[in-house]
Amino acid sequence: MTAYRRFLATAMVAVAASAILFALSFVATPVKFLADGVPVEHLLAVGRVTFRASAASEAVLLLLLVILARGRSRIAACSVAALLAFQWLVLMPDLDARTLARMSGRVMPSSGLHGWWIALDVLRIVLYAAIARAAIARAMMRVGKTPPAANDLERGPPSAL
């Protein structure tokens, strides 16, 4: 894989991971609670499954990102992995216990755990965006210094993109 392709692949994976995180955490999660006539317990059960699926898909993309990224972008990808691990190993057990208690009918007092979770999700999105931006900038610099091989571009030189 040429450096140009590696940079583009890095950017695409970072954008995909960020999109999954944003769509599930900031769109699907709050919107499901707007459904009329669905018991909160059912919505919470759906949320538990959704969070696990999103974490698994993000982890796969994150592993690919750590493999593809270079330099500071790899450090940023490892930082995202550390944040995700912290969320799942430290915050999720308490959040999951609260969810299970709520699903069984117990009333739970307010907690700041959701605020921490949201803040860390936002930080992960920012880091993904920084990785994508850096990778695109490096790809553009690569094109400016040494044009990529003909097989690196599907539709001709960069000016045709």
Coordinates of N, CA, C and O in Angstrom, one line a residue:
M1 N 0.8 -1.2 0.0 CA 0.0 0.0 0.0 C 0.9 1.2 0.0 O 1.8 1.4 0.8
T2 N 0.6 2.1 -0.9 CA 1.4 3.4 -1.0 C 1.0 4.3 0.2 O 0.0 4.1 0.8
A3 N 1.9 5.2 0.5 CA 1.6 6.2 1.6 C 0.4 6.9 1.3 O -0.4 7.1 2.3
Y4 N 0.1 7.3 0.1 CA -1.1 8.1 -0.3 C -2.3 7.3 0.1 O -3.2 7.8 0.7
R5 N -2.3 6.0 -0.3 CA -3.5 5.1 0.0 C -3.6 4.9 1.5 O -4.7 4.8 2.0
R6 N -2.5 4.8 2.2 CA -2.6 4.6 3.6 C -3.2 5.8 4.3 O -4.1 5.7 5.2
F7 N -2.8 7.0 3.9 CA -3.4 8.2 4.4 C -4.9 8.3 4.2 O -5.7 8.6 5.0
L8 N -5.3 8.0 2.9 CA -6.7 8.0 2.6 C -7.5 6.9 3.4 O -8.6 7.2 3.9
A9 N -6.9 5.8 3.5 CA -7.6 4.7 4.3 C -7.7 5.1 5.7 O -8.8 4.9 6.4
T10 N -6.7 5.7 6.3 CA -6.7 6.2 7.7 C -7.9 7.2 7.8 O -8.6 7.1 8.8
A11 N -8.0 8.1 6.9 CA -9.0 9.1 7.0 C -10.4 8.5 6.9 O -11.3 8.8 7.7
M12 N -10.6 7.6 6.0 CA -11.9 6.9 5.8 C -12.3 6.1 7.1 O -13.4 6.2 7.5
V13 N -11.3 5.4 7.7 CA -11.7 4.6 8.8 C -12.0 5.5 10.0 O -12.9 5.3 10.8
A14 N -11.2 6.6 10.2 CA -11.5 7.6 11.2 C -12.9 8.2 11.1 O -13.6 8.3 12.0
V15 N -13.2 8.6 9.8 CA -14.6 9.1 9.6 C -15.7 8.1 9.8 O -16.7 8.4 10.4
A16 N -15.4 6.9 9.4 CA -16.4 5.8 9.6 C -16.7 5.6 11.1 O -17.8 5.5 11.6
A17 N -15.6 5.5 11.9 CA -15.7 5.3 13.3 C -16.4 6.4 14.0 O -17.3 6.2 14.9
S18 N -16.1 7.6 13.6 CA -16.7 8.8 14.2 C -18.2 8.9 13.8 O -19.0 9.2 14.6
A19 N -18.5 8.5 12.6 CA -19.9 8.5 12.1 C -20.8 7.5 12.9 O -21.9 7.8 13.3
I20 N -20.2 6.3 13.1 CA -20.9 5.3 13.9 C -21.1 5.8 15.3 O -22.2 5.7 15.9
L21 N -20.1 6.3 15.9 CA -20.2 6.8 17.3 C -21.2 7.9 17.4 O -22.1 7.9 18.3
F22 N -21.2 8.9 16.5 CA -22.1 10.0 16.5 C -23.6 9.5 16.3 O -24.5 9.9 17.0
A23 N -23.7 8.7 15.2 CA -25.1 8.2 14.9 C -25.7 7.5 16.0 O -26.9 7.6 16.3
L24 N -25.0 6.6 16.6 CA -25.6 5.8 17.7 C -25.7 6.5 19.0 O -26.7 6.4 19.7
S25 N -24.7 7.2 19.4 CA -24.7 7.9 20.7 C -25.5 9.2 20.7 O -26.1 9.5 21.8
F26 N -25.5 9.9 19.7 CA -26.1 11.2 19.7 C -27.4 11.3 18.9 O -28.0 12.4 18.9
V27 N -27.7 10.3 18.1 CA -28.9 10.3 17.3 C -29.8 9.2 17.8 O -30.9 9.4 18.3
A28 N -29.4 7.9 17.6 CA -30.3 6.8 17.9 C -30.6 6.7 19.4 O -31.8 6.4 19.7
T29 N -29.7 6.9 20.2 CA -29.9 6.8 21.7 C -31.0 7.7 22.2 O -32.0 7.3 22.8
P30 N -30.9 9.0 21.9 CA -31.9 9.9 22.5 C -33.3 9.8 21.7 O -34.3 9.9 22.3
V31 N -33.2 9.5 20.4 CA -34.4 9.4 19.6 C -35.3 8.2 20.0 O -36.5 8.4 20.0
K32 N -34.7 7.1 20.4 CA -35.5 6.0 20.7 C -36.5 6.3 21.9 O -37.6 5.7 22.0
F33 N -36.1 7.2 22.8 CA -37.0 7.6 23.9 C -38.2 8.4 23.5 O -39.0 8.7 24.3
L34 N -38.2 8.8 22.2 CA -39.4 9.6 21.7 C -40.5 8.7 21.2 O -41.5 9.2 20.8
A35 N -40.2 7.4 21.1 CA -41.2 6.5 20.6 C -42.4 6.4 21.5 O -42.3 6.2 22.7
D36 N -43.6 6.6 21.0 CA -44.9 6.6 21.8 C -45.3 5.2 22.0 O -45.2 4.3 21.2
G37 N -45.8 4.9 23.2 CA -46.4 3.7 23.6 C -45.4 2.5 23.8 O -45.8 1.4 24.0
V38 N -44.1 2.8 23.9 CA -43.1 1.8 24.1 C -42.6 1.9 25.6 O -42.1 3.0 25.9
P39 N -42.7 0.9 26.4 CA -42.3 1.0 27.8 C -40.8 1.3 27.9 O -40.0 0.8 27.1
V40 N -40.5 2.2 28.8 CA -39.1 2.6 29.0 C -38.2 1.3 29.2 O -37.0 1.3 28.7
E41 N -38.7 0.3 29.9 CA -37.9 -0.9 30.1 C -37.5 -1.5 28.8 O -36.4 -2.0 28.6
H42 N -38.4 -1.5 27.8 CA -38.0 -2.1 26.5 C -37.0 -1.2 25.8 O -36.1 -1.7 25.1
L43 N -37.2 0.1 25.9 CA -36.2 1.0 25.3 C -34.8 0.9 25.9 O -33.8 0.9 25.2
L44 N -34.8 0.7 27.2 CA -33.5 0.5 27.8 C -32.9 -0.9 27.4 O -31.6 -0.9 27.2
A45 N -33.7 -1.9 27.2 CA -33.2 -3.2 26.7 C -32.6 -3.0 25.3 O -31.5 -3.5 25.0
V46 N -33.3 -2.3 24.5 CA -32.8 -2.0 23.1 C -31.4 -1.2 23.2 O -30.5 -1.5 22.5
G47 N -31.4 -0.2 24.1 CA -30.2 0.5 24.3 C -29.0 -0.3 24.7 O -27.9 -0.1 24.2
R48 N -29.2 -1.3 25.6 CA -28.1 -2.1 26.0 C -27.5 -2.9 24.8 O -26.3 -3.0 24.7
V49 N -28.4 -3.4 24.0 CA -27.9 -4.2 22.8 C -27.2 -3.2 21.8 O -26.2 -3.5 21.2
T50 N -27.8 -2.0 21.6 CA -27.2 -1.1 20.7 C -25.8 -0.6 21.1 O -24.9 -0.6 20.3
F51 N -25.7 -0.4 22.4 CA -24.4 0.1 22.9 C -23.3 -1.0 22.7 O -22.2 -0.7 22.4
R52 N -23.7 -2.2 22.9 CA -22.7 -3.3 22.8 C -22.3 -3.5 21.3 O -21.2 -3.7 20.9
A53 N -23.3 -3.4 20.4 CA -23.1 -3.5 19.0 C -22.2 -2.3 18.5 O -21.3 -2.5 17.7
S54 N -22.5 -1.1 19.0 CA -21.7 0.0 18.5 C -20.3 -0.1 19.1 O -19.3 0.3 18.3
A55 N -20.1 -0.6 20.3 CA -18.8 -0.7 20.8 C -18.0 -1.7 20.1 O -16.8 -1.5 19.8
A56 N -18.6 -2.8 19.7 CA -17.9 -3.9 18.9 C -17.5 -3.4 17.5 O -16.4 -3.6 17.1
S57 N -18.4 -2.7 16.8 CA -18.1 -2.2 15.5 C -17.0 -1.1 15.6 O -16.1 -1.0 14.8
E58 N -17.1 -0.2 16.6 CA -16.1 0.8 16.8 C -14.7 0.2 17.1 O -13.7 0.7 16.6
A59 N -14.7 -0.8 17.9 CA -13.5 -1.5 18.3 C -12.8 -2.1 17.1 O -11.5 -2.0 17.0
V60 N -13.5 -2.7 16.2 CA -13.0 -3.2 15.0 C -12.3 -2.1 14.1 O -11.2 -2.2 13.7
L61 N -13.1 -1.0 13.9 CA -12.5 0.1 13.2 C -11.3 0.7 13.9 O -10.4 1.1 13.2
L62 N -11.4 0.8 15.2 CA -10.3 1.3 16.0 C -9.0 0.5 15.8 O -7.9 1.0 15.7
L63 N -9.2 -0.8 15.8 CA -8.0 -1.7 15.6 C -7.4 -1.4 14.3 O -6.2 -1.3 14.1
L64 N -8.2 -1.3 13.3 CA -7.8 -1.0 11.9 C -7.1 0.3 11.9 O -6.0 0.5 11.2
L65 N -7.6 1.3 12.6 CA -7.1 2.6 12.6 C -5.7 2.6 13.3 O -4.8 3.3 12.8
V66 N -5.5 1.9 14.4 CA -4.2 1.8 15.0 C -3.2 1.2 14.1 O -2.0 1.6 14.1
I67 N -3.6 0.2 13.3 CA -2.7 -0.4 12.3 C -2.3 0.5 11.2 O -1.2 0.6 10.8
L68 N -3.3 1.3 10.7 CA -3.1 2.2 9.6 C -2.3 3.5 9.9 O -1.5 3.9 9.2
A69 N -2.7 4.0 11.1 CA -2.2 5.4 11.4 C -0.7 5.3 11.7 O -0.1 4.3 12.1
R70 N -0.1 6.5 11.5 CA 1.3 6.7 11.8 C 1.5 7.9 12.7 O 0.7 8.8 12.7
G71 N 2.6 7.9 13.5 CA 3.0 9.0 14.2 C 2.0 9.5 15.3 O 1.4 8.6 16.0
R72 N 1.7 10.8 15.3 CA 0.8 11.3 16.3 C -0.6 10.8 16.1 O -1.4 10.7 17.0
S73 N -1.0 10.5 14.8 CA -2.3 9.9 14.6 C -2.5 8.6 15.2 O -3.5 8.2 15.8
R74 N -1.4 7.8 15.3 CA -1.5 6.5 16.0 C -1.6 6.7 17.5 O -2.3 6.0 18.2
I75 N -0.9 7.7 18.0 CA -1.0 8.1 19.4 C -2.4 8.5 19.7 O -3.0 8.1 20.7
A76 N -3.0 9.3 18.8 CA -4.4 9.7 19.0 C -5.4 8.5 19.0 O -6.3 8.4 19.8
A77 N -5.1 7.6 18.0 CA -6.0 6.4 17.9 C -5.8 5.5 19.2 O -6.8 5.0 19.7
C78 N -4.6 5.4 19.7 CA -4.4 4.7 21.0 C -5.1 5.4 22.2 O -5.7 4.8 23.1
S79 N -5.2 6.7 22.1 CA -5.9 7.5 23.1 C -7.4 7.2 23.0 O -8.1 7.1 24.1
V80 N -7.9 7.1 21.8 CA -9.3 6.8 21.6 C -9.6 5.4 22.2 O -10.6 5.2 22.9
A81 N -8.7 4.5 22.0 CA -8.8 3.1 22.5 C -8.8 3.1 24.0 O -9.6 2.4 24.7
A82 N -8.0 3.9 24.6 CA -7.9 4.0 26.1 C -9.2 4.6 26.6 O -9.7 4.2 27.6
L83 N -9.7 5.7 26.0 CA -11.0 6.3 26.4 C -12.1 5.3 26.3 O -13.0 5.1 27.2
L84 N -12.2 4.5 25.2 CA -13.2 3.5 25.0 C -13.1 2.4 26.1 O -14.1 2.0 26.7
A85 N -11.9 2.0 26.4 CA -11.7 1.0 27.4 C -12.1 1.5 28.8 O -12.8 0.8 29.5
F86 N -11.8 2.8 29.1 CA -12.2 3.4 30.3 C -13.7 3.4 30.4 O -14.3 3.1 31.5
Q87 N -14.4 3.8 29.4 CA -15.8 3.9 29.4 C -16.4 2.5 29.7 O -17.3 2.4 30.5
W88 N -15.9 1.5 29.0 CA -16.5 0.2 29.2 C -16.0 -0.6 30.4 O -16.8 -1.4 31.0
L89 N -14.9 -0.3 30.9 CA -14.4 -1.0 32.1 C -14.7 -0.3 33.4 O -14.9 -0.9 34.4
V90 N -14.8 1.0 33.4 CA -15.0 1.8 34.6 C -16.5 2.3 34.7 O -17.1 2.1 35.7
L91 N -16.9 3.0 33.6 CA -18.3 3.6 33.7 C -19.4 2.6 33.4 O -20.4 2.6 34.1
M92 N -19.2 1.7 32.4 CA -20.3 0.9 32.0 C -20.8 -0.1 33.0 O -22.0 -0.3 33.1
P93 N -20.0 -0.7 33.9 CA -20.6 -1.6 34.9 C -21.6 -0.9 35.8 O -22.7 -1.4 36.0
D94 N -21.3 0.3 36.2 CA -22.3 1.1 37.0 C -23.5 1.5 36.2 O -24.6 1.4 36.7
L95 N -23.3 2.0 35.0 CA -24.4 2.3 34.2 C -25.3 1.1 33.8 O -26.5 1.3 33.8
D96 N -24.7 0.0 33.6 CA -25.4 -1.2 33.3 C -26.2 -1.7 34.5 O -27.4 -2.0 34.4
A97 N -25.6 -1.6 35.7 CA -26.3 -2.0 36.9 C -27.5 -1.1 37.1 O -28.6 -1.5 37.5
R98 N -27.4 0.2 36.8 CA -28.5 1.2 37.0 C -29.6 0.9 36.0 O -30.7 0.9 36.3
T99 N -29.2 0.5 34.7 CA -30.1 0.2 33.7 C -30.9 -1.0 34.1 O -32.2 -1.1 33.9
L100 N -30.2 -2.0 34.5 CA -30.9 -3.3 34.9 C -31.9 -3.0 36.1 O -33.0 -3.6 36.1
A101 N -31.5 -2.2 37.0 CA -32.3 -1.9 38.2 C -33.5 -1.1 37.7 O -34.7 -1.4 38.1
R102 N -33.4 -0.2 36.8 CA -34.5 0.6 36.2 C -35.4 -0.3 35.4 O -36.6 -0.2 35.5
M103 N -34.9 -1.3 34.7 CA -35.7 -2.2 33.9 C -36.5 -3.1 34.8 O -37.6 -3.6 34.4
S104 N -36.0 -3.4 36.1 CA -36.8 -4.2 37.0 C -37.8 -3.4 37.8 O -38.4 -3.9 38.7
G105 N -37.9 -2.1 37.5 CA -38.9 -1.3 38.1 C -38.4 -0.4 39.2 O -39.2 0.4 39.8
R106 N -37.2 -0.4 39.6 CA -36.7 0.4 40.7 C -36.5 1.8 40.2 O -36.1 2.1 39.0
V107 N -36.7 2.8 41.0 CA -36.4 4.2 40.7 C -35.0 4.5 41.2 O -34.6 4.2 42.3
M108 N -34.2 5.0 40.2 CA -32.8 5.3 40.5 C -32.6 6.8 40.7 O -33.1 7.6 40.0
P109 N -31.7 7.1 41.7 CA -31.4 8.6 41.9 C -30.5 9.0 40.7 O -29.9 8.2 40.0
S110 N -30.5 10.3 40.5 CA -29.7 10.9 39.5 C -28.2 10.6 39.7 O -27.8 10.4 40.8
S111 N -27.5 10.5 38.5 CA -26.1 10.2 38.6 C -25.4 11.0 37.5 O -25.9 11.3 36.4
G112 N -24.1 11.4 37.8 CA -23.3 12.1 36.8 C -22.6 11.2 35.8 O -21.9 11.7 34.9
L113 N -22.9 9.9 35.9 CA -22.2 9.0 35.0 C -22.5 9.2 33.5 O -21.6 9.1 32.7
H114 N -23.8 9.5 33.2 CA -24.1 9.8 31.8 C -23.4 11.0 31.3 O -23.0 11.0 30.1
G115 N -23.3 12.0 32.1 CA -22.5 13.2 31.7 C -21.1 12.9 31.3 O -20.5 13.4 30.4
W116 N -20.4 12.1 32.2 CA -19.1 11.7 31.9 C -19.0 10.9 30.6 O -18.1 11.0 29.8
W117 N -20.0 10.0 30.4 CA -20.0 9.1 29.2 C -20.1 10.0 28.0 O -19.4 9.8 27.0
I118 N -21.0 11.0 28.0 CA -21.2 11.9 26.9 C -20.0 12.7 26.6 O -19.6 12.9 25.4
A119 N -19.4 13.2 27.6 CA -18.2 14.0 27.5 C -17.0 13.2 26.8 O -16.3 13.7 25.9
L120 N -16.9 12.0 27.2 CA -15.9 11.1 26.6 C -16.2 10.7 25.2 O -15.3 10.6 24.4
D121 N -17.5 10.6 24.9 CA -17.9 10.3 23.5 C -17.5 11.5 22.6 O -17.0 11.4 21.5
V122 N -17.8 12.7 23.1 CA -17.5 14.0 22.4 C -15.9 14.0 22.2 O -15.5 14.3 21.1
L123 N -15.2 13.7 23.2 CA -13.7 13.7 23.1 C -13.3 12.7 22.0 O -12.4 13.0 21.2
R124 N -13.9 11.5 22.0 CA -13.5 10.5 21.0 C -13.8 11.0 19.6 O -13.0 10.8 18.7
I125 N -14.9 11.7 19.4 CA -15.3 12.2 18.1 C -14.3 13.3 17.7 O -13.8 13.3 16.5
V126 N -13.9 14.1 18.6 CA -12.8 15.2 18.3 C -11.5 14.5 17.9 O -10.9 14.9 16.9
L127 N -11.1 13.5 18.6 CA -9.9 12.8 18.2 C -10.0 12.1 16.9 O -9.1 12.2 16.1
Y128 N -11.1 11.5 16.6 CA -11.3 10.9 15.3 C -11.2 12.0 14.2 O -10.6 11.7 13.1
A129 N -11.8 13.1 14.4 CA -11.8 14.2 13.4 C -10.3 14.7 13.2 O -9.9 15.0 12.1
A130 N -9.6 14.8 14.3 CA -8.2 15.2 14.2 C -7.4 14.2 13.4 O -6.5 14.6 12.6
I131 N -7.6 12.9 13.6 CA -6.9 11.9 12.9 C -7.3 12.0 11.4 O -6.4 11.9 10.5
A132 N -8.5 12.1 11.1 CA -9.0 12.2 9.7 C -8.4 13.5 9.0 O -7.9 13.4 7.9
R133 N -8.4 14.6 9.7 CA -7.8 15.8 9.2 C -6.4 15.7 8.9 O -5.9 16.1 7.8
A134 N -5.6 15.1 9.8 CA -4.2 14.9 9.6 C -3.9 14.0 8.5 O -3.0 14.2 7.7
A135 N -4.7 12.9 8.4 CA -4.5 12.0 7.3 C -4.8 12.6 5.9 O -4.0 12.4 5.0
I136 N -5.8 13.4 5.8 CA -6.1 14.1 4.6 C -5.1 15.1 4.2 O -4.6 15.2 3.1
A137 N -4.6 15.8 5.2 CA -3.5 16.8 5.0 C -2.3 16.1 4.5 O -1.6 16.6 3.6
R138 N -1.9 15.0 5.1 CA -0.7 14.2 4.7 C -0.9 13.7 3.3 O 0.0 13.7 2.5
A139 N -2.1 13.2 2.9 CA -2.4 12.7 1.6 C -2.2 13.9 0.6 O -1.6 13.7 -0.5
M140 N -2.8 15.0 0.9 CA -2.7 16.2 0.0 C -1.2 16.6 -0.2 O -0.8 17.0 -1.3
M141 N -0.4 16.6 0.9 CA 1.0 17.0 0.8 C 1.7 16.0 -0.1 O 2.6 16.3 -0.9
R142 N 1.3 14.7 0.0 CA 2.0 13.6 -0.7 C 1.7 13.9 -2.2 O 2.5 13.7 -3.1
V143 N 0.5 14.3 -2.5 CA 0.1 14.5 -3.9 C 0.9 15.7 -4.4 O 1.3 15.7 -5.6
G144 N 1.0 16.7 -3.6 CA 1.8 17.9 -4.0 C 3.2 17.7 -4.2 O 3.9 18.3 -5.1
K145 N 3.9 16.8 -3.5 CA 5.3 16.5 -3.6 C 5.6 15.5 -4.7 O 6.4 15.7 -5.6
T146 N 4.9 14.4 -4.6 CA 5.1 13.3 -5.6 C 3.8 12.8 -6.0 O 3.1 12.2 -5.1
P147 N 3.4 13.0 -7.2 CA 2.1 12.5 -7.6 C 2.0 11.0 -7.3 O 2.9 10.2 -7.5
P148 N 0.8 10.5 -6.9 CA 0.7 9.1 -6.6 C 0.7 8.3 -7.9 O 0.5 8.9 -9.0
A149 N 1.0 7.0 -7.8 CA 1.0 6.2 -8.9 C -0.3 6.2 -9.6 O -1.4 6.4 -9.0
A150 N -0.4 5.9 -10.9 CA -1.6 5.9 -11.6 C -2.7 5.0 -11.0 O -3.9 5.4 -11.0
N151 N -2.3 3.9 -10.4 CA -3.3 3.0 -9.8 C -3.9 3.5 -8.5 O -4.8 3.0 -7.9
D152 N -3.3 4.6 -8.0 CA -3.8 5.2 -6.7 C -5.0 6.0 -6.9 O -5.7 6.3 -5.9
L153 N -5.3 6.5 -8.1 CA -6.4 7.3 -8.3 C -7.4 6.7 -9.3 O -6.9 6.2 -10.3
E154 N -8.6 6.7 -9.0 CA -9.6 6.0 -9.8 C -9.9 6.8 -11.1 O -10.1 6.2 -12.1
R155 N -9.9 8.2 -11.0 CA -10.4 9.0 -12.1 C -9.4 10.0 -12.6 O -9.8 11.1 -13.0
G156 N -8.1 9.7 -12.5 CA -7.1 10.6 -13.1 C -6.4 11.4 -12.1 O -6.4 11.1 -10.9
P157 N -5.7 12.5 -12.5 CA -4.9 13.3 -11.5 C -5.8 14.0 -10.5 O -7.0 14.1 -10.7
P158 N -5.1 14.5 -9.4 CA -5.9 15.1 -8.4 C -6.8 16.3 -8.9 O -7.9 16.5 -8.3
S159 N -6.4 17.0 -9.9 CA -7.2 18.1 -10.4 C -8.5 17.6 -10.9 O -9.5 18.4 -11.0
A160 N -8.6 16.3 -11.3 CA -9.8 15.8 -11.9 C -10.8 15.3 -10.8 O -11.9 15.0 -11.0
L161 N -10.3 15.3 -9.5 CA -11.2 14.8 -8.4 C -12.1 15.9 -8.1 O -13.1 15.8 -7.6

